[in-house]
PDB file of C-alpha atoms in Angstrom:
ATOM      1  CA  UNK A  25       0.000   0.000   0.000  1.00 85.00           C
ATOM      2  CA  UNK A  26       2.687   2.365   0.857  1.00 87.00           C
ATOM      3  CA  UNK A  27       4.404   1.718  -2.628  1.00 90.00           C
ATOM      4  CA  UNK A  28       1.002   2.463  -4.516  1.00 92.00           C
ATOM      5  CA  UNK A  29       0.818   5.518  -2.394  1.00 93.00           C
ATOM      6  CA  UNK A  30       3.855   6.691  -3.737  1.00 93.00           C
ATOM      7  CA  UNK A  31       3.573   6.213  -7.197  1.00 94.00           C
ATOM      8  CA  UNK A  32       0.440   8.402  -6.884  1.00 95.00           C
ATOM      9  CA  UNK A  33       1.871  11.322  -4.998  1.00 94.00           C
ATOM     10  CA  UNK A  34       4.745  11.001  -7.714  1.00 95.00           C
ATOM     11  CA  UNK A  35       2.430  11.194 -10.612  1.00 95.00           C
ATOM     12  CA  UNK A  36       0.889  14.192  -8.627  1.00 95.00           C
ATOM     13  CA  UNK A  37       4.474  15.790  -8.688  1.00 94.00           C
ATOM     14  CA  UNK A  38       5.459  14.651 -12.015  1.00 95.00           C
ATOM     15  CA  UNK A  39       2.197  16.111 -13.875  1.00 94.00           C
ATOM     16  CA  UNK A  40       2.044  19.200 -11.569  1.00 93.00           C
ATOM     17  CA  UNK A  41       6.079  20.248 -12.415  1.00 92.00           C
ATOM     18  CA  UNK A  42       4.674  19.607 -16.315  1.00 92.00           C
ATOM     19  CA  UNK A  43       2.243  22.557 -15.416  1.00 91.00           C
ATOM     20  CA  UNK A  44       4.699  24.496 -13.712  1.00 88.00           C
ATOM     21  CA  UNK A  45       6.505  24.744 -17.022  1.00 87.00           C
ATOM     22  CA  UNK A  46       3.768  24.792 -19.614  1.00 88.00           C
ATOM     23  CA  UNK A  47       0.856  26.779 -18.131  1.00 86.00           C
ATOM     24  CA  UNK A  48       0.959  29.993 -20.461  1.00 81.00           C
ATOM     25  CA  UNK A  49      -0.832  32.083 -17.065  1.00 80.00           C
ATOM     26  CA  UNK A  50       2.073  32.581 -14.316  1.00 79.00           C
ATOM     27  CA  UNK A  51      -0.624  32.282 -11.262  1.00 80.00           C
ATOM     28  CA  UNK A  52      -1.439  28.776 -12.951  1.00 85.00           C
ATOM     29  CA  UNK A  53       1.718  28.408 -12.933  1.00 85.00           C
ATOM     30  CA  UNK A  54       2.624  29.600  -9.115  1.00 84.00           C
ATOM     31  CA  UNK A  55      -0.714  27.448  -8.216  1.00 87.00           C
ATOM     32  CA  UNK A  56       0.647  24.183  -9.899  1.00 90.00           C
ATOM     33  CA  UNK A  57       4.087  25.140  -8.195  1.00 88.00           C
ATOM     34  CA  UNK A  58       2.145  24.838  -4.903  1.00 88.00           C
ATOM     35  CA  UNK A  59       1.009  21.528  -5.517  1.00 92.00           C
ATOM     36  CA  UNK A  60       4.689  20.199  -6.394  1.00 92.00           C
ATOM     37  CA  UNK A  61       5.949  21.568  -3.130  1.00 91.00           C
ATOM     38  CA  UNK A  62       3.089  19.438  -1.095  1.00 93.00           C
ATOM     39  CA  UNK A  63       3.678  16.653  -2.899  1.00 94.00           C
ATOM     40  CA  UNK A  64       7.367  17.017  -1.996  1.00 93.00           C
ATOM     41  CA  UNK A  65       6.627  18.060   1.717  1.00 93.00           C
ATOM     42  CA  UNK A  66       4.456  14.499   1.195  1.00 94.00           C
ATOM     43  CA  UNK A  67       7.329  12.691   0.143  1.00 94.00           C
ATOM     44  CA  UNK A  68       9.045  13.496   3.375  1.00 92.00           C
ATOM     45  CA  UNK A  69       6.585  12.237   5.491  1.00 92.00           C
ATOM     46  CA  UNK A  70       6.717   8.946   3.980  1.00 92.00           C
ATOM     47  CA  UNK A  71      10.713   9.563   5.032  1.00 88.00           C
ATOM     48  CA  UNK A  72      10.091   9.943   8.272  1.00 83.00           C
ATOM     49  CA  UNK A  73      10.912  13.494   8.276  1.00 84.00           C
ATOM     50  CA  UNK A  74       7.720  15.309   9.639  1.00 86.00           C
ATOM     51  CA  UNK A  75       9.811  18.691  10.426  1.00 86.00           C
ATOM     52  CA  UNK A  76      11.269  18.766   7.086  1.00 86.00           C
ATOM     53  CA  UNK A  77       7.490  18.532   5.831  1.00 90.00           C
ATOM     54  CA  UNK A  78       6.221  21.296   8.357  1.00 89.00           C
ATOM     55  CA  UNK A  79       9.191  23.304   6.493  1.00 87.00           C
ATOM     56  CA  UNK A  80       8.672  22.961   2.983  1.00 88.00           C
ATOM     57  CA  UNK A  81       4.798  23.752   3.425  1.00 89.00           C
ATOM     58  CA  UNK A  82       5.329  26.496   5.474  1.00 88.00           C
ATOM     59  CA  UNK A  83       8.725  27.893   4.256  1.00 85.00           C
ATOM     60  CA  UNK A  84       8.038  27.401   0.446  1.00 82.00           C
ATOM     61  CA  UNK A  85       4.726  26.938   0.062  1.00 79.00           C
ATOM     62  CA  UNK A  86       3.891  29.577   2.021  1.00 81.00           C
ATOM     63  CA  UNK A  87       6.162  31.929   2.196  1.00 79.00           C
ATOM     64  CA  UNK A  88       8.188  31.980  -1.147  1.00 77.00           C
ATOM     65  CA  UNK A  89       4.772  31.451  -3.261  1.00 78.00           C
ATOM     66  CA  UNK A  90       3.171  34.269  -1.678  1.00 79.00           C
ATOM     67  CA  UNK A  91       6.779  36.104  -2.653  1.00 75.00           C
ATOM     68  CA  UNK A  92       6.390  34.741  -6.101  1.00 77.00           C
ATOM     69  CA  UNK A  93       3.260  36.059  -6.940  1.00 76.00           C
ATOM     70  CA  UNK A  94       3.774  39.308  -5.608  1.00 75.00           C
ATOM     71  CA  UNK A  95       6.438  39.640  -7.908  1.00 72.00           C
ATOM     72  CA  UNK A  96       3.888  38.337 -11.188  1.00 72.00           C
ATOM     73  CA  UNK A  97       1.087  40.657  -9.771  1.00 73.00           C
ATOM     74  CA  UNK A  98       3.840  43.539  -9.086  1.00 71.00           C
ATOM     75  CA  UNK A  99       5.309  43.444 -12.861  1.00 69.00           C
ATOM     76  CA  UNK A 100       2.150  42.030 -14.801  1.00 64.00           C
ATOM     77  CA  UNK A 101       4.112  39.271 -16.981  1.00 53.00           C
ATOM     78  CA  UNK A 102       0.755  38.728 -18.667  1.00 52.00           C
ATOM     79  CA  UNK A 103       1.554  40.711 -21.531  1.00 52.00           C
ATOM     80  CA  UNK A 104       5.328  40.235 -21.847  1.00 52.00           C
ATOM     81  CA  UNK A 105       5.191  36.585 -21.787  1.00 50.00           C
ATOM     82  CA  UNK A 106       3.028  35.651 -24.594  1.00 50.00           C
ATOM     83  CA  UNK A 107       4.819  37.974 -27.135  1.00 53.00           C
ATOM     84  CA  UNK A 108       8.239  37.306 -26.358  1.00 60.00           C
ATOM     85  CA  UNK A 109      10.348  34.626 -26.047  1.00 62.00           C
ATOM     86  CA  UNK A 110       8.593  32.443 -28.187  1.00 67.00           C
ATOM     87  CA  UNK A 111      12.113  30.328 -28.539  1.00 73.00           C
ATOM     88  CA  UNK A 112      12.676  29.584 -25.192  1.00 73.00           C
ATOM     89  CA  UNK A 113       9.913  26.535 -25.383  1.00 75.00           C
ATOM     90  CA  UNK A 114      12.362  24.969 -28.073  1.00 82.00           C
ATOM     91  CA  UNK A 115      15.502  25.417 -26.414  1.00 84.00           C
ATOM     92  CA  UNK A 116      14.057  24.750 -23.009  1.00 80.00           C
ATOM     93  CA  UNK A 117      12.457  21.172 -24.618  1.00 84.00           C
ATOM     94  CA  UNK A 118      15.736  20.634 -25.668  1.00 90.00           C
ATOM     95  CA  UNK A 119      17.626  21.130 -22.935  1.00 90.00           C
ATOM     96  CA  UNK A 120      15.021  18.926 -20.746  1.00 86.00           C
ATOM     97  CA  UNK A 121      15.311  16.167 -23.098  1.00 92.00           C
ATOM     98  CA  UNK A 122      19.085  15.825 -23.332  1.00 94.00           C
ATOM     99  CA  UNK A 123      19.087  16.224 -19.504  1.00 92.00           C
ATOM    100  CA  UNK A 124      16.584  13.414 -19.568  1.00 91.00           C
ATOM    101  CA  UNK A 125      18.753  11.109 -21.428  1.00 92.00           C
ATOM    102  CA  UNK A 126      22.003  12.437 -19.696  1.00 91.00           C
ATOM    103  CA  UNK A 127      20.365  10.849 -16.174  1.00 88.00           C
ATOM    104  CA  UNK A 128      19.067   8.045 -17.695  1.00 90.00           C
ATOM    105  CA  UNK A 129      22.778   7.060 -18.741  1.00 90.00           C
ATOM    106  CA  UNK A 130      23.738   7.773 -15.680  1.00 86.00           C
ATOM    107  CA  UNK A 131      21.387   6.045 -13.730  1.00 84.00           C
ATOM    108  CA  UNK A 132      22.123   2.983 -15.634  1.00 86.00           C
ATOM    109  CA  UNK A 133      25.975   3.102 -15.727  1.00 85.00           C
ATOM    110  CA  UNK A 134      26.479   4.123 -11.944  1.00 78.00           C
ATOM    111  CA  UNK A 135      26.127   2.284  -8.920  1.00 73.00           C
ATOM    112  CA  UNK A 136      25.996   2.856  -5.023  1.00 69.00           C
ATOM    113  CA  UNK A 137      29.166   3.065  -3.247  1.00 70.00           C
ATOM    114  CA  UNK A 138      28.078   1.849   0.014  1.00 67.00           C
ATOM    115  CA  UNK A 139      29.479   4.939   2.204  1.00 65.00           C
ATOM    116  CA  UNK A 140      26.748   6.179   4.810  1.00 71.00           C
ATOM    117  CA  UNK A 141      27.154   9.525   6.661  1.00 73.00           C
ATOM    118  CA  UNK A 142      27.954   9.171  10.167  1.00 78.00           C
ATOM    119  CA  UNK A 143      24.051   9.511  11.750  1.00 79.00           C
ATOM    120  CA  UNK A 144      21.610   6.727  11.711  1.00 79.00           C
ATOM    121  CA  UNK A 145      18.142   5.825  13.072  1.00 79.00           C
ATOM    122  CA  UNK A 146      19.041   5.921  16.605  1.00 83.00           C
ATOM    123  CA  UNK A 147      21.236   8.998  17.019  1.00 83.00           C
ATOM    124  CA  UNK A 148      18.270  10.466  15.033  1.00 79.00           C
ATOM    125  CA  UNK A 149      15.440   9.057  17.314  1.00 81.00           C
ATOM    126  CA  UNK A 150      17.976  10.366  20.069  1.00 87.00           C
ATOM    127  CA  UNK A 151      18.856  13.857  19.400  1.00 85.00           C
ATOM    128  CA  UNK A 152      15.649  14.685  16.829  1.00 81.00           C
ATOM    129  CA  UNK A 153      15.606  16.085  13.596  1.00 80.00           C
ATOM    130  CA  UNK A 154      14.831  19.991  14.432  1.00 82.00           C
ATOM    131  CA  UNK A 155      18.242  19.672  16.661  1.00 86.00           C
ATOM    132  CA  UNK A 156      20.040  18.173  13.776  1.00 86.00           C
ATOM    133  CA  UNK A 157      19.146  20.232  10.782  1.00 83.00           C
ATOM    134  CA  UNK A 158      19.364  23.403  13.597  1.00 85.00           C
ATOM    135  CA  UNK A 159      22.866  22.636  14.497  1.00 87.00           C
ATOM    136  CA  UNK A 160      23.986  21.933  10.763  1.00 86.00           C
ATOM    137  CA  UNK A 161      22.703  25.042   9.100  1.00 86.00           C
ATOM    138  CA  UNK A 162      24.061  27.166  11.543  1.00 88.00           C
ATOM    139  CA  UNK A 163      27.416  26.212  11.683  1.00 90.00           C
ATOM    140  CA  UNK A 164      28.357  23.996   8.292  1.00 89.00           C
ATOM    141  CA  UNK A 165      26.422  25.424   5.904  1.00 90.00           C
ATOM    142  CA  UNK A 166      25.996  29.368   7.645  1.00 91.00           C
ATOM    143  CA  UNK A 167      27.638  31.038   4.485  1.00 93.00           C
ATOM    144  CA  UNK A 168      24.977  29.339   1.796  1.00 91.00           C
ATOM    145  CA  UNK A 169      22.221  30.299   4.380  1.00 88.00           C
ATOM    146  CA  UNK A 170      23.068  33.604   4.206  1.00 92.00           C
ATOM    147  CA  UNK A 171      23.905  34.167   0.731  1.00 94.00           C
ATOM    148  CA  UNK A 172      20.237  32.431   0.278  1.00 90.00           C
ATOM    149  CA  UNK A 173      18.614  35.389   2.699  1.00 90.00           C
ATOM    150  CA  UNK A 174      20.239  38.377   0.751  1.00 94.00           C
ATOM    151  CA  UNK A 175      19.731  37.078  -2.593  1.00 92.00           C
ATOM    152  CA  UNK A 176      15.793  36.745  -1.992  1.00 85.00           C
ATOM    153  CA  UNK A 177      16.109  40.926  -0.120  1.00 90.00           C
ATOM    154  CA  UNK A 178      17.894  41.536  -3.797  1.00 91.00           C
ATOM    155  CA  UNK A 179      15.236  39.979  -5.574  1.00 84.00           C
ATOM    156  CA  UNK A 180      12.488  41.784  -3.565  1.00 81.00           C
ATOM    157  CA  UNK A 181      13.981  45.337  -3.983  1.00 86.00           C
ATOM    158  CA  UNK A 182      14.444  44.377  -7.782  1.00 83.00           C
ATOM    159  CA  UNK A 183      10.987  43.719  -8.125  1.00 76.00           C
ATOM    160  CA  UNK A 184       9.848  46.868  -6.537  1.00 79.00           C
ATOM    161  CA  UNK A 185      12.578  49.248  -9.082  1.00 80.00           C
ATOM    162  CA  UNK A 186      11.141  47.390 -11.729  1.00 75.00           C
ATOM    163  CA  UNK A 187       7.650  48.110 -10.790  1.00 72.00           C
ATOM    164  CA  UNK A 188       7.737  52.064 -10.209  1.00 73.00           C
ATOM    165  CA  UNK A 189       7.688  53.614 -13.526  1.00 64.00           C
ATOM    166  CA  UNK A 190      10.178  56.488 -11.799  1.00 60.00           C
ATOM    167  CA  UNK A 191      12.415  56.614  -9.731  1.00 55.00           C
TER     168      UNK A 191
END
């Protein structure tokens, strides 16, 4: 049952990132964005990560989408995106289906190695996930973090010079 489960919440994702990319209306779009994330945020439940679920809904499903279509309401892309770049849906097709074929290949020529990090179930059940993930972003991966923070502030302040018709 679990197995069927998940090939239906993967068909959800699969079929919801094709909408992502080829609804012509951004808010369709962000909407069918939305549903990939829950589907993800579904996927780690099924891993036994419920805080990493909690996360992605409320982190990006929440918060960036409501970010991302403030920036699609902000700079109407409505009327840009159906005149221009009438290319990119050739060279983007072609792109995904060489990438396609370039994981296939390697899918089917690699293997596992075998090497495991150094936590497992127990020190996991021990210490807890929020502890884990807490104590990793803030002191191995701190720079990413925030590089991650001020690139979304830059992308928030473009949107807004973009907007105002003077400045």
């Amino acid at each position: 049952m679990e197995l069927f489960f998940f090939f239906i919440v993967a068909l959800v994702a699969v079929v919801s990132c094709i909408l992502v990319v080829t609804c012509r209306n951004p808010v369709n779009s962000a909407l069918s964005l939305v549903m990939a994330f829950f589907c993800l945020a579904t996927f780690y439940v099924m891993l036994d990560a419920p805080f990493m679920a909690a996360i992605q809904v409320i982190v990006y499903a929440g918060a960036i989408m409501v970010l991302i279509v403030f920036v699609i309401m902000l700079l109407n892309l409505r009327t840009e995106t159906a005149s221009r770049y009438r290319h990119a849906v050739v060279i983007g097709s072609t792109v995904g289906v060489l990438s396609l074929f370039e994981i296939i290949y390697f899918l089917l020529r690699g293997g596992v190695t075998g090497t495991r990090g150094g936590l497992n179930k127990e020190i996991i059940e021990r210490v807890g996930h929020t502890e884990l993930i807490g104590r990793s972003m803030f002191t191995d991966f701190l720079l990413p973090f925030e590089i991650t923070s001020i690139l979304l502030l830059i992308a928030i302040i473009g949107a807004v010079v973009l907007s105002k018709k003077k400045i």
